[in-house]
Amino acid sequence: MVLHNPNNWHWVNKDAGAWTKKWLEENLTKLEAKEGDVTAKISRVINMDGDVEVAQRKGKVITIYDFKLTLEFSGSTPEDDDITGTITVPEVTHDLTEDEFVFDIDVYAENKEKQAVKDLVRSKIVPQLRAEFMKLSPALVAEHGKDIQHAPGENPSSGFATPKYHPPTGINAAKAATDVAPKTQANKTGTLVNTTSLSIDPEEFRTTAEEVYLTFTDPQRVAAFTRAPPKVWEGAKVGGKFALFDGNVEGEFLELEENKKIVQSWRLRQWPAGHYSKLQLEFDQNDIDRVTVMRVEWTGIPIGEEDATKRNWLEYYIRSIKATFGSLIQFRPMDLFLDNNFAIASSYIRRAAAEGAHLAVLPEYHLTGWCPERREFLSACSRSSLYLPRYQALARGLRINIVPGTFCEVHRHDPMPISEMPGGTEIRNMAYWIAAGTGELIGSYQKVNLWHPERKVLAAPEPPDGDPSRKVHKAFDTPLIWAAGDGTETKPIRAGMLICWDTIFPEAFRALAAEGAELVVVPSFWLTDPKDESFEGVDTVKINPDCEKVLLSNVVVTRAFKNECVVVFCNAGGVSQVAVPVVGRAPAEKIVKGSQEMTPAREGWIAGTKTEEMAIVEVDFQAVKVLKGEYKTLEDMEKRGWKYYGGPWMKRKE
């Protein structure tokens, strides 16, 4: 490869996909493990699907890769010497840390006799794979960096090699066909600006064309997705001017066809003075399933501004519009496998952020599982707090709020009288709210109402006994924003947190409601499947096998209505849901199960009892405002004459 790149300044990249597959075949097939009479080894690379590039810009060599990897392993036990299966890694990317890779392990013709090999692969082979993946980026730089970067002191002036042309196919060909050659356009100041068009994929919204049209034309809706009132809004009419995002975007409505088309002049603040592009949006609704496709035609973009314009459009328009709320990540953790559970959780959080969610919620005990009878449980709890900074890093990097289930934290303290923990040790079940962008811990909560078996293991906070400084239920302002009133005012959503068994007690919700909570997040580990071994001998299940499911299906919605707030219930044992006043259960915009994307029903979403799934849920917080005006429950609670006024859990208003 001949390089002409003075001072290593320009962007240069090299495809390293074929080399990477060969590197994986050479290095991963060396991995093997043995434990007693059980053996396992990686036998071959079945498939590598994705892209790998080594790039250079401004003197720095970087690697960019994202691929799915499928491996085959073989193993043996004393009973069977021919056991085979696959390891699927859904994402091997350049920005994952060692403990963030996810591994799906399957054994061909699986039975209990082959379980020992599967366990050995998970416990011994998977850590080796993690270590090998971390070697890939340095290996790519060492092998290919010299091909795309001049050595110090070199600066050839000739020897330019024309890059090989790869004609576009499929969707890319369709995009290429729509590209328009650069044009010269005069702006309002008379200055000539070289312009081009922008190719953007159609966007699908699981709602009506009317709703999507209103999103761009109703000031209240505009304020909701821009997270601030418009700086200028002369109305959605021909000639009506607007300025959004504190004046960084401005334009004018040129053409309006209700529920079908919007044409605007549109510019970013940094563009040449007086220059506007033309943005055309068309809405096509499928009347069968009420899905609307928005097609975008965009011309007059200044040359060199295409990437920034597209990035801003996708980030601040599309992602924000689709992300009215957030995601619930329901999965049953593997007891004591903290690394594996974190990898599953972080993978789903990355997917949630990519889908535009503003909040990701995980279940209770999502790292350690609930197995206090195991002697390793205390040790696992002591390590769980080490993962909190990792979630903070995800919240910063992905710009998503995270409530990462709960952490069983070990503290030195006088134990509770009935505790079975070693003297001077107590375990606190803690939930945290991590703020998007900053990673700051803006809210925390220790579980108050412990389930009967938990009381021998966990410590609950001491009751406040009327002392307001020792209040255990506290609400806090979050980075989430919603438009109040007519859309000219925005306010932060005020939230509180509860955990699992707290759901039974209405007093806990009332305490948060009195604190002004409009959103209550409830991580939970509440089993609902009557076939689970934990239900053996339980009398309630004998009467009604679905009793736990019936309870949770109703109580969460009831708490939302009675306390005039949205309740997010994320449960490791199933029946996860988002309950909204007036609405009931909120619908899911998208459901992801492992690597599969499911088509959600339009009715309210409620998760199954045993499924691992992530739901992207849309919430209209205006329903909270409507219910407050109709039910006036909290208004009654704040009055001194209210028959249940006062008490140690309530906030008094004289």
XYZ file of C-alpha atoms in Angstrom:
654
model
C 0.000 0.000 0.000
C 1.485 3.364 -1.084
C 0.563 6.353 1.073
C 0.423 10.058 0.250
C -0.636 11.908 3.381
C 1.501 14.944 4.265
C 2.124 15.214 8.019
C -0.273 12.304 8.653
C -3.100 14.858 8.696
C -5.870 13.460 6.510
C -8.238 10.647 7.334
C -6.927 7.352 5.947
C -8.425 3.955 6.602
C -7.739 0.335 5.705
C -10.093 -2.649 5.667
C -8.703 -5.331 7.981
C -11.639 -7.748 8.033
C -9.941 -10.679 6.317
C -6.800 -10.285 8.424
C -8.886 -10.174 11.615
C -10.709 -13.391 10.810
C -7.389 -15.128 10.204
C -6.028 -13.696 13.472
C -9.049 -15.006 15.356
C -8.704 -18.452 13.775
C -5.031 -18.635 14.732
C -5.385 -17.380 18.301
C -8.782 -18.523 19.524
C -8.360 -22.146 18.452
C -5.443 -22.375 20.903
C -7.781 -21.888 23.861
C -8.598 -24.932 25.956
C -9.455 -25.877 29.530
C -9.523 -28.934 31.762
C -11.062 -29.553 35.158
C -10.779 -33.076 36.489
C -12.013 -35.420 33.763
C -13.883 -32.672 31.894
C -12.230 -30.945 28.916
C -13.189 -28.177 26.507
C -11.499 -26.288 23.677
C -12.304 -23.898 20.826
C -12.275 -25.974 17.644
C -13.003 -23.404 14.927
C -14.362 -19.986 13.962
C -17.720 -20.612 12.292
C -18.506 -17.055 11.241
C -17.394 -13.450 11.661
C -20.012 -10.962 10.450
C -19.192 -7.252 10.535
C -16.552 -4.640 9.762
C -12.975 -4.044 10.893
C -10.955 -0.975 9.928
C -7.694 0.616 10.970
C -7.776 4.385 10.511
C -5.444 7.343 10.872
C -6.260 11.004 11.369
C -4.066 13.880 12.559
C -1.200 11.540 13.373
C -3.171 9.063 15.466
C -3.835 5.438 14.487
C -7.127 4.024 15.748
C -9.102 0.823 15.301
C -12.801 0.730 14.467
C -14.569 -2.611 14.490
C -17.975 -4.078 15.202
C -18.709 -7.701 14.367
C -20.666 -10.735 15.533
C -18.599 -13.839 16.172
C -19.702 -17.486 16.248
C -17.297 -20.155 17.484
C -17.538 -23.919 17.782
C -16.213 -25.736 20.827
C -15.711 -29.401 21.602
C -15.287 -31.216 24.878
C -15.540 -34.455 26.754
C -16.628 -36.025 30.022
C -16.027 -39.547 31.329
C -19.467 -40.462 29.975
C -19.191 -38.755 26.567
C -16.083 -37.890 24.560
C -17.875 -36.157 21.668
C -19.626 -33.054 23.014
C -19.838 -30.015 20.743
C -21.593 -26.679 20.750
C -21.346 -23.016 19.842
C -20.348 -19.770 21.504
C -21.983 -16.678 20.022
C -20.648 -13.225 20.862
C -23.286 -10.766 19.584
C -20.934 -7.786 19.693
C -17.171 -7.554 19.489
C -16.538 -3.815 19.248
C -13.563 -1.533 19.694
C -15.112 0.362 22.632
C -16.093 -2.539 24.905
C -14.158 -3.186 28.091
C -13.047 -6.705 28.995
C -16.039 -7.435 31.219
C -18.673 -6.088 28.811
C -18.616 -8.866 26.214
C -21.692 -11.115 26.169
C -21.469 -14.853 25.447
C -24.359 -17.120 24.419
C -23.346 -20.756 24.920
C -25.298 -23.621 23.364
C -24.579 -27.361 23.373
C -25.726 -29.532 20.476
C -28.377 -32.059 21.607
C -28.090 -30.658 25.114
C -28.810 -32.855 28.129
C -27.776 -32.898 31.768
C -24.802 -35.192 31.066
C -23.269 -32.499 28.847
C -23.808 -29.666 31.347
C -20.319 -30.100 32.828
C -18.683 -29.117 29.522
C -20.964 -26.099 29.158
C -20.100 -25.000 32.707
C -16.384 -25.421 31.981
C -16.674 -23.307 28.829
C -18.401 -20.545 30.789
C -16.033 -20.603 33.756
C -12.674 -21.227 32.009
C -12.925 -20.577 28.264
C -14.956 -17.361 28.413
C -12.358 -15.506 30.559
C -9.682 -16.526 28.033
C -11.823 -15.174 25.194
C -12.250 -11.863 27.005
C -8.473 -11.574 27.346
C -7.902 -12.402 23.659
C -10.448 -9.812 22.502
C -8.519 -7.126 24.394
C -5.400 -8.036 22.368
C -7.115 -7.442 19.024
C -6.833 -3.657 18.858
C -3.064 -3.545 19.611
C -2.509 -6.349 17.097
C -4.381 -4.430 14.394
C -2.340 -1.280 15.020
C 0.940 -3.197 15.032
C 0.146 -4.993 11.772
C -1.568 -2.255 9.758
C -0.562 1.068 11.307
C 2.566 1.268 9.164
C 0.428 1.047 6.020
C -1.615 4.156 6.768
C 0.888 6.389 8.569
C 4.265 7.773 7.589
C 7.173 7.086 9.882
C 8.571 10.195 11.651
C 10.557 12.374 9.248
C 8.985 10.891 6.127
C 6.724 13.011 3.921
C 6.661 11.668 0.364
C 5.287 13.942 -2.279
C 4.500 11.264 -4.822
C 3.465 7.669 -5.054
C -0.272 8.243 -4.581
C -2.341 5.091 -4.963
C -5.959 5.371 -6.020
C -8.223 3.538 -3.554
C -10.015 0.536 -4.917
C -13.625 1.331 -5.808
C -16.305 -0.924 -4.338
C -19.639 -0.299 -6.074
C -22.572 0.080 -3.654
C -25.157 -2.654 -3.462
C -28.635 -3.030 -2.033
C -29.701 -0.168 0.209
C -26.369 1.607 -0.233
C -26.886 1.602 -3.992
C -30.283 3.200 -3.543
C -28.720 5.873 -1.359
C -25.957 6.523 -3.844
C -28.468 6.895 -6.650
C -30.158 9.731 -4.764
C -26.970 11.699 -4.137
C -26.855 14.969 -6.014
C -23.703 16.584 -7.310
C -22.644 19.724 -5.419
C -24.428 22.930 -6.436
C -23.763 26.611 -5.955
C -26.552 28.502 -4.201
C -26.873 32.192 -3.383
C -28.043 32.985 0.148
C -30.002 36.014 1.360
C -26.832 38.103 1.649
C -25.891 37.402 -1.980
C -22.944 35.201 -1.045
C -22.468 32.040 -3.117
C -22.415 28.820 -1.081
C -21.513 25.382 -2.445
C -24.271 23.001 -1.374
C -25.294 19.376 -1.596
C -28.221 17.169 -0.610
C -28.403 14.886 2.395
C -29.417 11.223 2.267
C -31.300 10.065 5.372
C -33.021 6.716 5.823
C -36.806 6.763 6.347
C -37.814 6.645 10.017
C -40.605 4.437 11.358
C -42.861 5.567 14.217
C -45.330 3.212 15.875
C -48.110 5.803 15.921
C -50.427 7.661 13.550
C -49.385 10.218 10.949
C -51.412 12.794 12.865
C -49.333 12.234 16.007
C -46.038 12.543 14.111
C -47.258 15.667 12.292
C -48.225 17.271 15.621
C -44.789 16.471 17.012
C -43.292 18.972 14.538
C -46.107 21.551 14.606
C -47.459 21.687 18.174
C -45.314 23.935 20.427
C -45.932 21.724 23.453
C -44.682 18.645 21.591
C -41.738 20.577 20.170
C -40.798 21.697 23.681
C -40.965 18.077 24.848
C -38.459 16.666 22.351
C -36.155 19.718 22.324
C -36.204 19.761 26.145
C -36.905 23.524 26.220
C -39.568 25.967 24.986
C -38.930 27.314 21.454
C -36.965 30.563 21.570
C -39.104 31.813 18.673
C -42.450 30.295 17.630
C -44.745 32.215 15.308
C -46.969 29.199 14.741
C -47.111 26.259 12.343
C -48.310 28.272 9.353
C -46.811 29.321 6.049
C -44.350 32.085 6.887
C -44.234 31.168 10.593
C -40.680 31.464 11.899
C -39.142 29.308 14.629
C -35.925 29.079 16.634
C -35.139 25.926 18.615
C -32.361 24.620 20.850
C -31.596 28.084 22.248
C -31.375 29.518 18.733
C -28.946 26.933 17.358
C -31.626 25.891 14.844
C -33.843 28.410 13.087
C -36.111 28.431 10.084
C -39.555 29.054 8.644
C -42.556 26.955 7.603
C -42.809 27.061 3.785
C -45.541 24.495 3.131
C -47.953 22.495 5.300
C -50.284 19.647 4.325
C -51.975 18.416 7.482
C -50.804 14.955 8.591
C -49.023 14.458 5.238
C -46.219 16.927 4.571
C -44.119 19.707 6.133
C -41.610 21.845 4.232
C -39.289 24.186 6.131
C -36.345 26.440 5.511
C -33.784 25.279 8.073
C -30.305 26.320 9.190
C -27.722 25.761 11.896
C -26.246 28.791 13.613
C -22.701 28.091 12.359
C -23.708 28.080 8.675
C -22.834 31.060 6.445
C -24.962 34.059 7.390
C -28.337 34.111 5.669
C -28.028 30.616 4.202
C -30.960 28.185 4.632
C -31.442 24.609 3.468
C -34.795 23.146 2.432
C -36.142 20.341 4.622
C -39.142 18.315 3.421
C -40.881 15.734 5.625
C -43.557 13.376 4.268
C -45.645 11.043 6.442
C -47.100 7.729 5.193
C -49.352 5.809 7.590
C -50.042 2.090 7.388
C -53.668 1.816 8.496
C -53.340 -1.869 9.354
C -50.968 -1.514 12.315
C -50.915 2.307 12.707
C -47.245 2.583 11.815
C -46.079 5.818 10.167
C -43.001 6.140 7.969
C -41.406 9.583 7.731
C -39.434 10.252 4.528
C -36.888 13.066 4.470
C -35.690 15.121 1.483
C -33.030 17.669 2.378
C -31.300 19.983 -0.080
C -29.089 23.037 0.163
C -26.717 21.728 2.852
C -23.382 23.618 2.761
C -20.528 21.418 1.575
C -18.667 20.095 4.610
C -21.689 20.368 6.913
C -23.380 17.116 5.870
C -22.054 14.947 8.703
C -22.765 17.477 11.443
C -26.257 18.133 10.097
C -27.129 14.452 9.870
C -25.681 13.760 13.305
C -27.666 16.601 14.887
C -30.850 15.524 13.110
C -30.585 11.929 14.302
C -29.434 12.845 17.807
C -31.589 15.838 18.716
C -34.665 15.219 16.575
C -35.191 11.515 15.854
C -33.626 10.020 18.968
C -35.297 12.554 21.234
C -38.731 12.185 19.615
C -38.605 8.400 19.880
C -37.237 8.521 23.402
C -40.165 9.957 25.281
C -39.117 7.778 28.167
C -36.863 4.763 28.530
C -36.239 1.037 28.717
C -36.800 -1.804 31.167
C -34.282 -4.627 31.082
C -35.757 -7.821 32.538
C -33.456 -10.787 33.074
C -32.896 -13.458 35.730
C -29.291 -13.108 36.917
C -27.027 -16.114 37.283
C -26.252 -16.531 40.980
C -22.791 -15.186 41.859
C -21.696 -14.670 38.202
C -21.159 -10.921 38.574
C -19.080 -10.439 35.415
C -21.537 -12.314 33.242
C -24.553 -10.488 34.679
C -22.862 -7.123 34.210
C -22.016 -8.011 30.606
C -25.662 -8.840 29.868
C -26.867 -5.658 31.547
C -24.342 -3.364 29.865
C -25.087 -4.863 26.447
C -28.784 -4.084 26.844
C -28.011 -0.589 28.159
C -25.928 0.118 25.052
C -28.812 -1.090 22.889
C -31.263 1.072 24.860
C -29.083 4.139 24.341
C -28.771 3.366 20.631
C -32.578 3.167 20.427
C -32.809 6.629 21.965
C -33.932 5.773 25.494
C -33.283 8.381 28.182
C -33.542 5.948 31.102
C -32.499 2.307 31.561
C -33.733 0.296 34.559
C -32.397 -3.076 35.758
C -33.937 -5.548 38.254
C -33.106 -6.088 41.924
C -30.104 -8.329 42.759
C -29.114 -8.142 39.084
C -25.414 -8.738 39.840
C -25.359 -11.319 42.627
C -28.731 -13.017 42.326
C -30.497 -13.984 45.565
C -28.726 -16.976 47.119
C -27.872 -16.106 50.748
C -27.589 -19.807 51.577
C -24.413 -19.984 49.439
C -21.232 -19.307 51.400
C -19.905 -17.177 48.526
C -22.859 -14.771 48.752
C -21.249 -12.395 51.265
C -18.061 -12.235 49.198
C -20.070 -11.530 46.031
C -21.952 -8.754 47.825
C -18.681 -7.160 48.919
C -17.544 -7.062 45.267
C -20.806 -5.719 43.825
C -20.053 -2.090 44.702
C -17.050 -2.258 42.340
C -19.505 -2.266 39.430
C -21.183 1.014 40.353
C -18.370 3.136 38.785
C -18.723 1.059 35.605
C -22.384 1.985 35.352
C -21.427 5.606 36.000
C -19.011 5.402 33.070
C -21.793 4.013 30.857
C -24.145 6.831 31.901
C -21.470 9.393 31.037
C -20.417 7.874 27.746
C -23.858 6.879 26.450
C -25.662 9.921 27.890
C -28.399 7.787 29.395
C -29.839 7.811 32.927
C -29.395 4.437 34.627
C -31.064 2.858 37.651
C -28.867 -0.256 37.825
C -31.183 -2.449 39.860
C -29.807 -2.863 43.363
C -26.413 -3.448 44.952
C -25.977 -5.578 48.076
C -23.433 -3.459 49.932
C -21.470 -4.812 52.887
C -21.000 -2.356 55.763
C -19.404 -2.514 59.190
C -22.193 -1.967 61.687
C -23.879 -3.444 64.717
C -25.951 -6.272 63.215
C -29.720 -6.475 63.513
C -30.858 -8.794 66.346
C -32.142 -11.473 63.944
C -29.265 -11.160 61.457
C -27.344 -14.300 60.484
C -24.423 -12.245 59.161
C -21.035 -12.310 60.932
C -20.767 -9.921 63.880
C -20.139 -6.304 62.934
C -21.305 -6.854 59.341
C -24.549 -5.862 57.663
C -25.764 -5.975 54.077
C -27.790 -3.072 52.726
C -29.882 -3.437 49.592
C -29.268 -0.148 47.751
C -30.679 1.468 44.601
C -29.086 4.441 42.828
C -30.061 6.886 40.094
C -27.076 7.701 37.860
C -27.435 10.895 35.813
C -26.938 10.887 32.048
C -23.845 12.662 30.767
C -22.239 13.273 34.173
C -22.442 9.861 35.832
C -23.346 11.623 39.080
C -25.312 9.741 41.755
C -28.298 12.055 42.179
C -30.541 9.683 44.142
C -30.123 6.716 46.462
C -32.428 4.498 48.483
C -31.981 1.647 50.962
C -34.737 -0.956 50.940
C -37.060 -0.339 53.891
C -39.606 -3.146 53.742
C -37.751 -6.449 53.771
C -39.417 -9.688 52.719
C -39.480 -12.278 55.540
C -36.498 -14.387 54.298
C -34.481 -11.195 53.704
C -34.687 -10.081 57.329
C -32.129 -12.665 58.445
C -29.638 -11.386 55.894
C -30.302 -7.736 55.068
C -30.446 -4.645 57.252
C -33.231 -2.080 56.929
C -32.779 1.607 57.773
C -33.999 2.685 61.162
C -37.463 4.304 61.061
C -37.443 8.105 61.222
C -39.710 8.273 64.295
C -40.964 11.678 63.263
C -37.479 13.131 62.704
C -37.625 14.789 59.223
C -33.822 14.744 58.930
C -33.944 10.927 58.961
C -36.545 10.569 56.242
C -36.063 7.312 54.321
C -38.327 8.089 51.345
C -36.959 11.051 49.406
C -37.770 12.387 45.942
C -35.272 14.242 43.750
C -35.164 16.176 40.480
C -33.804 14.220 37.510
C -32.292 15.261 34.145
C -35.500 14.007 32.489
C -37.620 16.914 31.249
C -41.275 17.230 30.300
C -43.297 20.116 28.927
C -45.910 21.433 31.325
C -48.941 23.573 30.608
C -49.136 24.897 27.061
C -45.561 23.958 26.156
C -44.017 27.327 27.042
C -42.661 25.898 30.297
C -40.507 22.848 30.938
C -39.678 21.214 34.237
C -37.511 18.346 35.469
C -39.295 15.115 36.272
C -39.174 14.483 40.005
C -38.498 10.857 40.919
C -38.225 8.475 43.829
C -37.160 4.843 44.208
C -38.581 1.818 46.002
C -37.511 -1.836 45.897
C -39.610 -4.973 45.328
C -41.529 -5.768 48.556
C -42.038 -2.024 49.147
C -44.686 -2.283 46.420
C -47.061 -3.973 48.875
C -47.118 -0.969 51.197
C -49.146 2.056 49.995
C -47.510 4.184 52.695
C -44.184 4.026 50.844
C -45.737 5.423 47.664
C -47.653 8.054 49.622
C -44.433 9.241 51.230
C -42.837 9.747 47.805
C -46.006 11.338 46.435
C -45.929 13.810 49.307
C -42.356 14.605 48.223
C -43.680 15.509 44.777
C -42.560 12.354 42.940
C -44.043 12.103 39.439
C -42.027 8.958 38.694
C -41.327 5.990 40.983
C -38.772 3.386 39.843
C -39.058 -0.070 41.445
C -36.285 -2.644 40.760
C -37.584 -6.037 41.873
C -36.724 -9.719 42.307
C -40.234 -11.121 42.690
C -40.705 -14.611 41.269
C -44.001 -15.287 39.502
C -43.607 -18.658 37.761
C -45.377 -21.339 39.853
C -43.002 -23.967 38.418
C -40.014 -22.276 40.058
C -38.529 -24.434 42.819
C -38.919 -21.579 45.309
C -42.698 -22.101 45.213
C -42.467 -25.714 46.344
C -44.851 -26.189 49.263
C -46.272 -22.645 49.053
C -49.983 -22.748 49.873
C -51.019 -19.663 47.880
C -49.789 -21.262 44.662
C -51.814 -24.375 45.430
C -54.978 -22.240 45.497
C -54.078 -20.179 42.422
C -50.864 -20.942 40.473
C -50.956 -17.438 38.984
C -51.530 -15.588 42.249
C -48.228 -13.652 42.140
C -48.804 -12.630 38.541
C -52.368 -11.510 39.349
C -51.114 -9.433 42.262
C -48.363 -7.651 40.333
C -50.535 -7.158 37.258
C -52.921 -5.104 39.368
C -51.037 -3.516 42.235
C -48.527 -1.618 40.067
C -51.270 0.091 38.059
C -53.209 0.806 41.262
C -50.187 2.521 42.828
C -49.822 4.728 39.739
C -53.446 5.852 39.840
C -53.657 6.380 43.600
C -50.421 8.344 43.841
C -50.712 10.300 40.585
C -47.336 9.141 39.297
C -45.732 6.891 36.685
C -44.494 3.605 38.186
C -41.634 1.722 36.499
C -41.581 -1.866 37.757
C -38.577 -3.868 36.481
C -38.662 -7.411 37.813
C -36.179 -10.270 37.417
C -39.062 -12.702 37.877
C -41.297 -11.338 35.136
C -44.387 -9.126 34.759
C -42.238 -6.001 34.306
C -44.338 -3.011 33.269
C -44.698 0.765 33.241
C -47.952 1.969 34.807
C -49.270 5.398 33.824
C -52.198 7.256 35.401
C -55.305 7.294 33.170
C -53.555 5.133 30.531
C -52.906 1.997 32.591
C -49.901 0.039 31.307
C -47.815 1.920 28.751
C -47.262 0.305 25.324
C -43.822 -0.857 24.220
C -42.355 0.828 21.156
C -39.849 -1.989 20.712
C -39.059 -5.309 22.405
C -35.614 -6.931 22.195
C -34.961 -10.512 23.315
C -31.270 -11.330 23.147
C -30.262 -10.492 19.575
C -33.852 -10.727 18.301
C -36.155 -7.756 17.844
C -39.842 -8.516 18.391
C -42.885 -6.661 17.061
C -44.779 -5.309 20.075
C -48.548 -5.112 20.338
C -50.074 -1.674 20.616
C -51.855 -2.461 23.893
C -50.144 -1.982 27.245
C -46.923 -3.990 27.608
C -46.344 -6.497 30.386
C -43.417 -8.908 30.298
C -43.671 -12.677 30.519
C -42.833 -14.598 33.670
C -39.537 -16.158 32.559
C -38.409 -14.212 29.509
C -35.233 -12.190 29.186
C -36.227 -9.069 27.310
C -35.782 -5.343 27.010
C -38.738 -3.091 26.245
C -38.474 0.471 24.953
C -41.487 2.193 26.489
C -43.047 5.534 25.611
C -44.679 7.580 28.376
C -46.803 10.721 28.134
C -46.358 12.540 31.441
C -49.290 14.785 30.593
C -51.429 11.944 31.958
C -50.026 12.715 35.409
C -51.183 16.321 35.076
C -54.637 15.251 33.896
C -55.131 12.845 36.802
C -53.998 15.433 39.345
C -56.754 17.704 38.080
C -59.407 14.976 38.250
C -58.635 12.815 41.315
C -56.962 15.460 43.550
C -55.643 12.668 45.806
C -52.412 14.455 46.656
C -54.262 17.692 47.136
C -56.302 15.970 49.848
C -53.173 14.458 51.411
C -51.623 17.889 51.841
C -54.586 19.282 53.783
C -54.384 19.281 57.535
C -57.981 18.042 57.740
C -57.219 14.884 55.733
C -58.169 11.921 57.937
C -54.803 10.197 57.323
C -52.727 13.376 57.636
C -49.332 13.173 59.330
C -47.379 10.147 60.455
C -43.634 9.529 60.369
C -43.589 8.648 56.654
C -45.467 11.727 55.457
C -44.298 15.200 54.604
C -46.298 17.705 56.614
C -47.600 20.900 55.053
C -49.054 23.321 57.581
